[in-house]
Coordinates of C-alpha atoms and ligand atoms in Angstrom, one line a residue:
M1 CA 43.4 -187.3 60.8
N2 CA 41.8 -183.9 60.9
I3 CA 41.5 -182.2 64.2
N4 CA 39.1 -179.3 64.3
I5 CA 39.4 -176.1 66.1
N6 CA 37.0 -177.1 68.9
D7 CA 39.1 -180.2 69.6
I8 CA 42.2 -178.1 69.9
E9 CA 40.5 -175.8 72.4
V10 CA 39.5 -178.8 74.4
I11 CA 43.0 -180.2 74.4
M12 CA 44.4 -176.8 75.5
K13 CA 41.9 -176.4 78.2
E14 CA 42.6 -179.9 79.6
N15 CA 46.3 -179.0 79.6
I16 CA 45.6 -175.9 81.7
L17 CA 43.4 -177.8 84.2
N18 CA 46.1 -180.4 84.5
W19 CA 48.6 -177.8 85.4
A20 CA 46.3 -176.4 88.0
N21 CA 46.6 -179.7 90.0
K22 CA 50.3 -179.2 90.4
V23 CA 52.4 -178.1 93.3
I24 CA 55.5 -176.3 92.0
Y25 CA 58.8 -176.3 93.8
Q26 CA 61.1 -173.4 93.0
I27 CA 64.8 -174.0 92.9
F28 CA 67.5 -171.3 92.9
P29 CA 70.1 -173.6 91.3
R30 CA 73.2 -172.0 92.6
S31 CA 72.2 -172.8 96.2
F32 CA 70.4 -176.2 96.1
K33 CA 73.0 -178.9 95.9
D34 CA 76.6 -178.7 94.8
S35 CA 77.7 -182.0 93.3
N36 CA 81.3 -181.2 92.5
N37 CA 82.3 -179.2 95.6
D38 CA 83.1 -176.0 93.8
G39 CA 80.9 -173.9 96.1
N40 CA 78.1 -173.6 93.5
G41 CA 74.9 -175.7 93.2
D42 CA 74.5 -177.4 89.9
L43 CA 72.2 -179.6 87.7
R44 CA 73.8 -182.9 88.9
G45 CA 73.1 -181.7 92.4
I46 CA 69.4 -181.2 91.6
I47 CA 69.3 -184.7 89.9
S48 CA 70.7 -186.2 93.1
K49 CA 67.7 -184.7 95.1
L50 CA 64.9 -185.8 92.8
D51 CA 63.9 -188.7 95.0
Y52 CA 63.6 -186.2 97.9
L53 CA 61.4 -184.0 95.8
E54 CA 59.2 -186.9 94.6
N55 CA 58.8 -187.9 98.2
L56 CA 57.8 -184.4 99.2
G57 CA 55.0 -184.8 96.6
I58 CA 55.7 -181.9 94.2
D59 CA 54.8 -182.1 90.6
A60 CA 57.0 -179.5 88.9
I61 CA 60.3 -177.7 89.4
W62 CA 60.6 -174.1 88.4
L63 CA 64.3 -173.6 87.7
C64 CA 65.5 -170.1 88.1
P65 CA 67.7 -169.2 85.1
V66 CA 70.4 -171.8 84.3
Y67 CA 71.6 -170.2 81.1
E68 CA 75.1 -168.9 80.4
T69 CA 75.4 -165.7 82.3
E70 CA 77.8 -163.4 84.1
F71 CA 75.4 -163.6 87.1
A72 CA 75.2 -159.9 87.4
D73 CA 71.5 -160.4 88.4
A74 CA 71.6 -164.0 89.5
G75 CA 71.3 -165.4 85.9
Y76 CA 68.6 -162.9 84.8
D77 CA 71.4 -161.5 82.6
V78 CA 71.5 -164.1 79.9
L79 CA 74.5 -164.5 77.6
D80 CA 73.2 -167.4 75.6
Y81 CA 69.6 -168.7 75.9
K82 CA 70.5 -172.1 74.5
K83 CA 73.5 -172.9 76.7
I84 CA 73.7 -174.1 80.3
W85 CA 76.0 -172.0 82.4
S86 CA 79.2 -174.1 82.8
T87 CA 79.1 -173.6 86.5
F88 CA 75.8 -175.5 86.5
G89 CA 76.7 -178.2 84.1
T90 CA 76.1 -179.1 80.5
I91 CA 73.1 -179.6 78.1
E92 CA 73.6 -183.3 78.6
D93 CA 73.1 -182.8 82.3
F94 CA 69.9 -180.9 81.6
K95 CA 68.6 -183.7 79.3
F96 CA 69.3 -186.2 82.1
L97 CA 67.5 -183.9 84.6
V98 CA 64.4 -183.8 82.4
E99 CA 64.5 -187.6 81.8
E100 CA 64.9 -188.4 85.5
A101 CA 62.3 -185.9 86.5
K102 CA 59.8 -187.3 84.0
K103 CA 60.3 -190.8 85.5
R104 CA 59.0 -189.3 88.7
N105 CA 56.2 -187.4 87.1
I106 CA 57.9 -184.1 87.7
E107 CA 57.8 -181.4 85.0
I108 CA 60.5 -178.8 84.5
I109 CA 59.5 -175.1 84.2
M110 CA 62.1 -172.9 82.5
D111 CA 62.4 -169.2 83.4
I112 CA 62.3 -167.2 80.2
V113 CA 64.0 -163.9 80.5
L114 CA 62.4 -162.2 77.6
N115 CA 62.5 -158.5 78.5
H116 CA 66.3 -158.1 78.4
T117 CA 69.6 -159.7 77.6
S118 CA 73.0 -159.4 79.2
N119 CA 75.1 -156.5 77.9
K120 CA 77.7 -159.1 77.0
H121 CA 75.2 -161.1 74.8
Q122 CA 76.5 -161.4 71.2
W123 CA 73.5 -159.4 70.0
F124 CA 74.4 -156.5 72.2
L125 CA 78.1 -156.6 71.3
K126 CA 77.0 -156.4 67.6
A127 CA 74.5 -153.7 68.5
I128 CA 77.2 -151.4 69.9
E129 CA 79.8 -152.3 67.2
S130 CA 77.9 -150.3 64.6
E131 CA 74.5 -148.7 64.1
K132 CA 74.4 -150.4 60.8
N133 CA 74.4 -153.9 62.2
K134 CA 70.9 -155.3 62.3
E135 CA 71.3 -156.2 66.0
H136 CA 71.3 -152.5 66.8
N137 CA 67.5 -152.4 66.4
Y138 CA 67.0 -155.2 68.9
Y139 CA 67.5 -152.7 71.7
I140 CA 66.1 -149.3 72.7
W141 CA 68.2 -146.1 72.2
T142 CA 68.1 -142.4 72.7
D143 CA 70.3 -139.4 72.2
K144 CA 68.7 -137.5 75.0
P145 CA 68.0 -139.5 78.1
G146 CA 65.1 -138.5 80.2
D147 CA 65.0 -139.0 84.0
E148 CA 63.6 -142.5 83.8
E149 CA 64.8 -144.6 86.8
S150 CA 65.8 -148.2 86.8
I151 CA 64.0 -150.6 89.2
F152 CA 67.4 -151.4 90.8
G153 CA 68.1 -147.6 91.3
G154 CA 69.8 -144.9 89.3
S155 CA 69.2 -143.8 85.7
A156 CA 67.6 -146.3 83.3
W157 CA 69.8 -144.9 80.5
E158 CA 73.4 -146.0 80.0
Y159 CA 75.9 -144.1 77.8
V160 CA 77.8 -145.9 75.0
P161 CA 80.7 -143.6 74.1
S162 CA 81.5 -145.2 70.8
L163 CA 78.0 -144.5 69.6
N164 CA 77.4 -141.3 71.5
K165 CA 74.0 -142.7 72.5
Y166 CA 72.3 -144.3 75.5
Y167 CA 70.6 -147.7 75.8
F168 CA 67.6 -148.4 78.0
H169 CA 67.8 -150.8 81.0
L170 CA 64.9 -151.2 83.4
F171 CA 66.9 -153.4 85.7
A172 CA 70.7 -153.4 86.2
K173 CA 72.9 -151.8 83.5
E174 CA 74.1 -155.3 82.6
Q175 CA 70.5 -156.1 81.6
V176 CA 69.7 -154.3 78.3
D177 CA 66.0 -154.1 77.4
L178 CA 65.0 -155.7 74.1
N179 CA 63.0 -153.9 71.6
W180 CA 59.8 -156.0 71.2
E181 CA 58.6 -153.7 68.4
S182 CA 61.0 -155.7 66.3
D183 CA 59.8 -159.0 64.9
F184 CA 63.2 -160.3 65.3
T185 CA 63.0 -160.2 69.1
I186 CA 59.8 -162.1 68.9
D187 CA 61.2 -164.8 66.6
A188 CA 64.3 -165.1 68.7
M189 CA 62.2 -165.8 71.8
V190 CA 60.0 -168.2 69.9
D191 CA 63.2 -170.0 68.9
V192 CA 64.2 -170.2 72.6
I193 CA 60.9 -171.8 73.6
D194 CA 61.3 -174.3 70.7
F195 CA 64.7 -175.3 71.9
W196 CA 63.6 -176.1 75.5
Y197 CA 60.3 -177.6 74.3
N198 CA 62.3 -180.0 72.2
L199 CA 64.2 -181.1 75.3
G200 CA 60.9 -181.9 77.0
V201 CA 60.1 -178.7 78.8
R202 CA 56.4 -177.8 78.8
G203 CA 56.1 -175.1 81.5
F204 CA 57.5 -171.6 81.0
R205 CA 57.7 -168.8 83.5
L206 CA 57.7 -165.6 81.5
D207 CA 59.8 -163.2 83.5
A208 CA 58.8 -159.5 83.9
I209 CA 56.3 -159.7 81.0
Q210 CA 54.5 -156.5 82.0
H211 CA 57.6 -154.6 80.9
V212 CA 57.9 -155.6 77.2
H213 CA 56.4 -152.3 75.9
K214 CA 57.8 -149.0 77.1
E215 CA 56.1 -145.9 76.0
T216 CA 55.7 -142.1 76.6
N217 CA 52.3 -140.6 76.7
N218 CA 51.9 -136.9 77.1
G219 CA 55.4 -136.7 78.3
N220 CA 54.9 -139.4 80.9
F221 CA 57.1 -142.5 80.6
S222 CA 55.7 -145.8 81.5
H223 CA 57.3 -149.3 81.5
S224 CA 54.5 -151.5 82.8
F225 CA 51.4 -152.9 81.0
G226 CA 52.1 -150.7 78.0
S227 CA 49.5 -150.3 75.3
K228 CA 51.2 -152.7 72.9
M229 CA 52.1 -155.3 75.6
V230 CA 49.2 -157.6 74.6
E231 CA 50.0 -157.3 70.9
Y232 CA 53.6 -158.2 71.3
L233 CA 53.1 -161.1 73.6
Q234 CA 50.2 -162.5 71.6
K235 CA 52.3 -162.4 68.4
F236 CA 55.0 -164.4 70.3
E237 CA 52.6 -166.9 71.8
N238 CA 50.5 -167.4 68.7
K239 CA 53.7 -168.4 66.8
I240 CA 54.4 -171.0 69.6
Y241 CA 50.8 -172.3 69.5
E242 CA 51.1 -172.9 65.7
T243 CA 53.1 -176.1 66.5
K244 CA 52.6 -176.6 70.3
K245 CA 49.4 -177.0 72.1
D246 CA 50.6 -178.4 75.4
V247 CA 52.6 -175.5 76.8
F248 CA 51.8 -173.7 80.0
F249 CA 52.7 -170.0 80.5
I250 CA 53.0 -168.5 84.0
G251 CA 53.3 -164.8 83.7
E252 CA 55.4 -162.9 86.2
A253 CA 54.0 -159.4 86.3
S254 CA 54.4 -157.8 89.7
G255 CA 51.8 -155.1 90.1
I256 CA 49.1 -157.3 88.6
Q257 CA 45.8 -157.1 90.4
P258 CA 42.7 -159.3 90.5
N259 CA 41.0 -157.3 87.8
T260 CA 44.0 -157.4 85.5
V261 CA 44.4 -161.1 86.0
L262 CA 40.9 -161.4 84.7
K263 CA 41.8 -159.3 81.7
Y264 CA 45.1 -161.0 80.9
A265 CA 44.5 -164.7 81.8
Q266 CA 41.5 -165.2 79.4
G267 CA 39.7 -163.9 76.5
K268 CA 40.9 -161.5 73.8
D269 CA 43.7 -160.0 75.8
K270 CA 45.1 -163.2 77.2
I271 CA 48.8 -163.2 77.5
A272 CA 49.4 -166.0 80.0
D273 CA 47.5 -169.0 81.4
N274 CA 48.3 -168.0 84.9
F275 CA 49.9 -165.2 86.9
Y276 CA 51.8 -165.1 90.2
N277 CA 49.6 -163.7 93.0
F278 CA 51.5 -160.8 94.4
G279 CA 48.9 -160.1 97.1
S280 CA 51.2 -160.5 100.0
W281 CA 54.7 -159.9 98.7
W282 CA 55.1 -156.3 99.7
I283 CA 53.9 -156.7 103.3
G284 CA 56.7 -155.1 105.5
W285 CA 58.5 -153.3 102.7
G286 CA 59.8 -149.8 103.1
K287 CA 57.3 -147.2 101.8
E288 CA 59.9 -145.3 99.8
T289 CA 62.5 -147.9 99.3
G290 CA 60.6 -151.0 98.5
R291 CA 62.4 -154.2 99.6
N292 CA 65.5 -152.1 100.4
G293 CA 63.9 -150.7 103.5
Y294 CA 61.5 -151.9 106.2
D295 CA 58.0 -150.9 107.2
A296 CA 57.7 -151.9 110.9
N297 CA 54.0 -151.1 110.9
W298 CA 52.7 -154.0 108.8
K299 CA 49.7 -155.7 110.3
I300 CA 48.2 -159.2 110.3
S301 CA 45.2 -157.8 108.5
D302 CA 47.5 -157.2 105.5
F303 CA 47.3 -160.9 104.9
A304 CA 43.6 -160.4 104.1
N305 CA 44.2 -157.2 102.1
P306 CA 41.6 -156.3 99.4
A307 CA 43.6 -157.9 96.6
I308 CA 44.1 -161.1 98.5
L309 CA 40.4 -161.3 99.4
E310 CA 39.4 -160.5 95.9
Y311 CA 41.6 -163.2 94.4
Q312 CA 39.8 -165.7 96.6
N313 CA 36.3 -164.4 96.7
N314 CA 35.8 -163.5 93.1
K315 CA 34.3 -166.5 91.4
E316 CA 35.5 -165.4 88.0
I317 CA 39.1 -165.9 89.1
K318 CA 39.6 -169.6 88.5
N319 CA 42.1 -171.7 90.4
Y320 CA 44.2 -172.2 87.3
M321 CA 44.7 -168.5 86.8
I322 CA 46.8 -167.7 89.8
T323 CA 49.9 -169.1 91.5
N324 CA 50.4 -168.4 95.2
F325 CA 53.8 -168.2 96.9
M326 CA 55.0 -167.1 100.3
S327 CA 58.7 -166.6 99.5
S328 CA 60.6 -166.4 96.2
H329 CA 64.1 -165.6 95.1
D330 CA 62.9 -162.0 95.1
T331 CA 61.9 -161.8 98.7
A332 CA 63.3 -162.7 102.1
R333 CA 62.2 -165.9 103.9
S334 CA 58.5 -165.8 104.9
I335 CA 59.2 -167.2 108.3
S336 CA 61.6 -164.4 109.1
R337 CA 59.4 -161.7 107.6
W338 CA 56.1 -162.7 109.2
G339 CA 56.6 -165.7 111.5
D340 CA 58.5 -166.3 114.7
E341 CA 62.1 -167.3 114.3
K342 CA 62.4 -168.7 117.8
L343 CA 59.9 -170.2 120.2
F344 CA 57.1 -170.6 117.6
W345 CA 59.4 -171.3 114.7
E346 CA 57.7 -174.6 113.8
E347 CA 54.2 -173.5 114.5
S348 CA 54.5 -170.2 112.6
A349 CA 56.2 -172.0 109.6
K350 CA 53.3 -174.5 109.5
S351 CA 50.8 -171.7 109.9
L352 CA 52.2 -169.9 106.8
A353 CA 52.0 -173.1 104.9
L354 CA 48.5 -173.8 106.0
Y355 CA 47.5 -170.2 105.0
Q356 CA 49.0 -170.7 101.5
F357 CA 47.6 -174.1 100.9
S358 CA 44.1 -173.0 101.9
L359 CA 44.1 -170.5 99.1
K360 CA 42.6 -171.1 95.7
G361 CA 45.3 -171.3 93.0
I362 CA 48.4 -173.3 92.1
Q363 CA 50.9 -173.4 94.9
T364 CA 54.6 -172.7 94.6
V365 CA 57.0 -173.6 97.4
L366 CA 60.5 -172.0 97.4
Y367 CA 63.3 -174.5 98.2
G368 CA 63.8 -174.5 102.0
E369 CA 60.4 -173.3 102.9
E370 CA 59.5 -176.9 103.6
I371 CA 62.1 -177.0 106.4
G372 CA 61.3 -173.6 107.7
L373 CA 64.6 -172.1 106.5
K374 CA 65.1 -168.6 108.0
N375 CA 67.1 -165.6 106.8
P376 CA 70.8 -166.0 107.7
I377 CA 72.6 -163.2 109.4
F378 CA 74.5 -160.8 107.1
H379 CA 77.1 -158.8 108.9
S380 CA 78.1 -156.2 106.4
R381 CA 78.0 -155.1 102.8
K382 CA 80.5 -157.6 101.7
D383 CA 78.2 -160.5 102.7
F384 CA 75.7 -159.5 100.0
R385 CA 75.7 -160.8 96.4
D386 CA 72.5 -159.4 95.0
V387 CA 72.9 -156.4 92.6
D388 CA 69.7 -154.8 94.1
A389 CA 71.1 -155.0 97.6
L390 CA 74.5 -153.6 96.6
N391 CA 73.0 -150.8 94.5
A392 CA 70.9 -149.9 97.6
Y393 CA 74.0 -149.3 99.6
R394 CA 75.5 -147.2 96.9
I395 CA 72.3 -145.1 96.4
F396 CA 70.7 -144.9 99.9
V397 CA 73.9 -144.9 102.0
D398 CA 76.8 -143.5 99.8
E399 CA 74.9 -141.1 97.6
K400 CA 71.7 -140.0 99.2
K401 CA 72.8 -140.6 102.8
K402 CA 69.3 -141.6 103.6
Y403 CA 70.4 -144.5 105.8
T404 CA 73.6 -145.3 107.6
E405 CA 75.6 -148.4 106.6
Q406 CA 74.4 -150.2 109.7
E407 CA 70.7 -149.3 109.0
M408 CA 71.0 -150.6 105.5
T409 CA 72.6 -153.8 106.7
R410 CA 69.8 -154.2 109.2
F411 CA 67.1 -153.6 106.6
H412 CA 68.8 -156.0 104.2
N413 CA 68.8 -158.6 106.9
I414 CA 65.0 -158.3 106.9
N415 CA 64.1 -157.9 103.3
S416 CA 67.1 -158.6 100.9
R417 CA 66.6 -161.1 98.1
D418 CA 69.9 -162.8 99.2
N419 CA 68.0 -164.1 102.2
S420 CA 66.2 -166.6 99.9
R421 CA 69.3 -167.5 97.9
I422 CA 71.5 -169.2 100.5
P423 CA 72.5 -172.9 100.4
M424 CA 69.9 -175.5 101.3
V425 CA 70.3 -177.2 104.6
W426 CA 70.4 -181.0 104.0
N427 CA 72.1 -182.3 107.1
K428 CA 74.3 -181.3 110.0
K429 CA 77.6 -182.1 108.4
E430 CA 80.0 -179.7 106.8
N431 CA 78.3 -176.9 104.9
F432 CA 75.0 -178.6 105.9
G433 CA 75.3 -181.1 103.2
F434 CA 75.2 -178.5 100.4
N435 CA 78.7 -179.7 99.5
E436 CA 81.7 -181.2 101.2
G437 CA 84.1 -178.4 100.5
K438 CA 85.0 -175.4 102.5
K439 CA 83.5 -172.6 100.4
T440 CA 80.0 -171.6 99.3
W441 CA 79.4 -168.8 96.8
I442 CA 77.2 -167.0 99.3
K443 CA 76.9 -167.1 103.1
K444 CA 75.4 -170.3 104.4
S445 CA 72.5 -170.6 106.8
G446 CA 73.0 -169.9 110.5
Y447 CA 72.2 -173.5 111.5
Y448 CA 69.1 -173.7 113.5
L449 CA 68.1 -176.5 115.8
N450 CA 66.3 -179.3 113.9
S451 CA 66.4 -177.3 110.7
S452 CA 67.9 -179.8 108.3
V453 CA 66.1 -182.2 105.9
E454 CA 67.8 -185.2 107.5
E455 CA 66.6 -184.3 111.0
Q456 CA 63.1 -183.3 109.9
E457 CA 62.7 -186.6 108.0
R458 CA 63.1 -188.4 111.2
K459 CA 60.8 -186.2 113.3
E460 CA 57.2 -187.1 112.8
D461 CA 55.7 -183.7 113.5
S462 CA 58.4 -181.7 111.6
I463 CA 57.7 -178.8 109.3
L464 CA 58.8 -181.1 106.4
N465 CA 56.3 -183.7 107.3
F466 CA 53.6 -181.0 107.7
Y467 CA 54.3 -180.0 104.1
K468 CA 54.2 -183.6 102.9
N469 CA 50.8 -184.0 104.6
I470 CA 49.4 -180.7 103.3
I471 CA 50.4 -181.7 99.7
K472 CA 48.8 -185.1 100.2
L473 CA 45.6 -183.6 101.5
R474 CA 45.5 -181.2 98.6
K475 CA 45.4 -184.2 96.3
K476 CA 43.1 -186.3 98.5
F477 CA 40.5 -183.5 98.7
S478 CA 41.2 -182.2 95.2
S479 CA 37.6 -181.4 94.4
V480 CA 37.6 -178.9 97.3
L481 CA 41.2 -177.8 97.9
I482 CA 42.1 -177.6 94.2
D483 CA 38.8 -177.2 92.2
G484 CA 36.6 -175.8 94.9
E485 CA 35.3 -172.3 95.4
A486 CA 36.9 -170.1 98.1
Q487 CA 35.5 -167.7 100.6
M488 CA 38.1 -165.8 102.7
E489 CA 37.5 -163.3 105.5
L490 CA 39.3 -161.7 108.4
L491 CA 37.5 -162.3 111.6
E492 CA 37.3 -159.5 114.2
N493 CA 40.0 -161.0 116.3
E494 CA 42.4 -161.2 113.3
V495 CA 42.0 -164.9 112.7
I496 CA 41.9 -165.5 109.0
K497 CA 39.2 -167.9 107.9
V498 CA 39.3 -169.6 104.5
T499 CA 36.4 -171.8 103.5
R500 CA 36.8 -174.0 100.5
F501 CA 33.7 -175.9 99.1
S502 CA 32.4 -178.0 96.4
N503 CA 28.9 -179.3 95.9
D504 CA 29.2 -181.9 98.7
Q505 CA 32.2 -181.0 100.8
K506 CA 33.4 -178.1 102.8
I507 CA 36.9 -177.5 104.3
V508 CA 37.6 -174.7 106.7
S509 CA 40.9 -173.2 107.8
L510 CA 41.3 -170.9 110.8
I511 CA 44.7 -169.3 110.7
N512 CA 46.3 -167.5 113.6
L513 CA 49.4 -165.7 112.4
T514 CA 49.9 -163.9 115.7
N515 CA 51.7 -164.8 118.9
K516 CA 48.5 -164.3 120.9
E517 CA 45.7 -166.7 121.9
K518 CA 42.5 -166.3 119.9
T519 CA 39.0 -167.4 120.8
I520 CA 37.1 -169.2 118.2
D521 CA 33.7 -170.9 118.1
S522 CA 33.5 -174.2 120.0
F523 CA 35.0 -177.1 118.2
N524 CA 33.0 -180.2 118.8
N525 CA 32.3 -182.7 116.1
R526 CA 34.7 -181.5 113.5
E527 CA 37.3 -183.7 111.8
I528 CA 40.6 -181.9 112.1
L529 CA 42.7 -182.5 109.0
L530 CA 45.7 -180.4 110.0
N531 CA 46.9 -178.7 113.1
T532 CA 50.1 -176.7 113.5
Y533 CA 50.4 -177.9 117.1
S534 CA 51.3 -181.5 117.4
D535 CA 50.4 -182.2 121.0
K536 CA 47.3 -184.1 121.7
K537 CA 45.5 -181.3 123.6
G538 CA 42.1 -180.9 122.0
I539 CA 40.9 -177.6 120.5
E540 CA 37.8 -176.4 122.3
N541 CA 37.5 -172.7 121.6
I542 CA 41.1 -171.4 121.8
L543 CA 43.8 -171.2 119.1
R544 CA 47.2 -170.9 120.8
P545 CA 49.9 -168.6 119.4
Y546 CA 50.4 -169.5 115.7
Q547 CA 47.9 -172.3 116.0
S548 CA 46.1 -172.8 112.7
I549 CA 43.8 -175.7 111.8
M550 CA 42.1 -177.1 108.8
F551 CA 39.0 -179.1 109.3
L552 CA 36.3 -180.9 107.4
E553 CA 32.9 -179.4 108.1
K554 CA 30.4 -182.2 108.4
Ligands
LIG1 O1 61.5 -159.8 88.6 C1 60.7 -158.8 88.1 C2 60.0 -158.0 89.1 O2 59.5 -158.5 90.1 C3 59.9 -156.6 88.9 O3 59.1 -156.5 87.8 C4 59.5 -155.8 90.0 O4 58.8 -154.7 89.6 C5 60.5 -155.4 91.0 O5 61.2 -156.5 91.4 C6 59.9 -154.6 92.1 O6 60.9 -154.3 93.1 C7 62.1 -160.7 87.8 C8 62.9 -161.7 88.5 O7 62.1 -162.5 89.3 C9 64.0 -161.0 89.3 O8 64.8 -161.9 90.0 C10 64.9 -160.2 88.3 O9 65.8 -159.5 89.0 C11 64.1 -159.4 87.4 O10 62.9 -160.0 86.8 C12 64.9 -158.9 86.2 O11 65.1 -160.0 85.3

């Protein structure tokens, strides 16, 4: 049978639209469920929780890296792209995971770390053995390092004494940047996609794709959205499309903006089907130190900042082009950053969920958000595991003396990535059901009243059940909440209003992310679909602290 080019385009478009219906659940595998009591989560653990995930209503799991690694940057330092880290299990376990997930209509999304390899990867070992080895060209070298800085702090150039040369690393020194100028790199990554595709994977998160081309223009070095980025990535993807039409690429490119999503998610410069919406992720970050500091002056209006509004209000940006998230393994817990950890814990967690699920775009939920997991308490430097957090102590405390040890610990309690990497809270038993052993690889949660899955399953108006309802509603009203247009605005009293509409239906959300009461227009005759307060008190014209509602406009 001959399939013509138009048919192929239709098939590919249908695949994209199908992905846009999905709710994605992000798992940080080391902290989800430990099946063998060694203190580390694993694939068997995830498999044992698939029924829970099916029941939650999610359609895909984004697995943070599960490849062989030294875990210098939480698995984003890959030693072998075709092996499962033995701490997590085996390739047989992975096949079983895919099989069991498919039975429940759940897709697996692999995290493809294509910008760099571990400095212990075979290629890099060969690369430093001799300049004559072909692998030497897979990486980026210089004799005279400039003052380029790594994203995790310090110089981006690392000296190799045996070669008397420096290699480039944008992240940790254990993560060596690949040279995408070389066709070899591209072929090697195509081969990685082939491998996981053949095991049933269709979704791919392309990690840090904006960085594949580094360049110097008029003496200025740049590492993001370089002039050959599109060329490199298209070469890579076109090779994949030669044999596979049903893949879905989510680009992870922090710094992307609405206008650049429009450029890179369609048309001649397309490099991914969809991009993460980074509109809210920096709210509360330190001005000079990024997530390694704290900006106490963040405002509720930041949740309707120009980029966030543009993503929603620009009709050209389609729902399938963006993925919204409130927390990820690269942020602290949203509830601790922006909600209320105490009296209004449930209402504020639900309000953040209602905010996210009102937005146009695919939704991603980080494990634990559905039970309102908060940041734990880290007491000192030794409690942290993240390379970025530890580097920040070294640089801002030890070297630059910008912060004291205590200040840094406090800031890390607010913003560190480790906050979102702690063991899941399944029940009230030992280690909260993460395992039955004594140890966990990282600090466990400070248990919070009613915060386990088991307890929330029993409680009708729990955060968990709120998530289940919101996911059901998204499907029930898909023509509006998935495919509909969006209009977002910040009302004068700081209530965020999101209106979603299709030809014949309109759903409005009024979101109060503050601990104050807010006056709204009178509320007669509306059918409330969701309310972050579970008491039966009717809404007339007041939203209570963190009260947010979604209603059907008749
Ligand atoms: O993060 C990449 C990323 O977000 C950076 O591009 C960003 O500029 C930086 O974090 C801003 O502070 C991905 C992963 O999500 C992250 O966990 C890894 O550490 C990183 O890539 C390196 O692989």
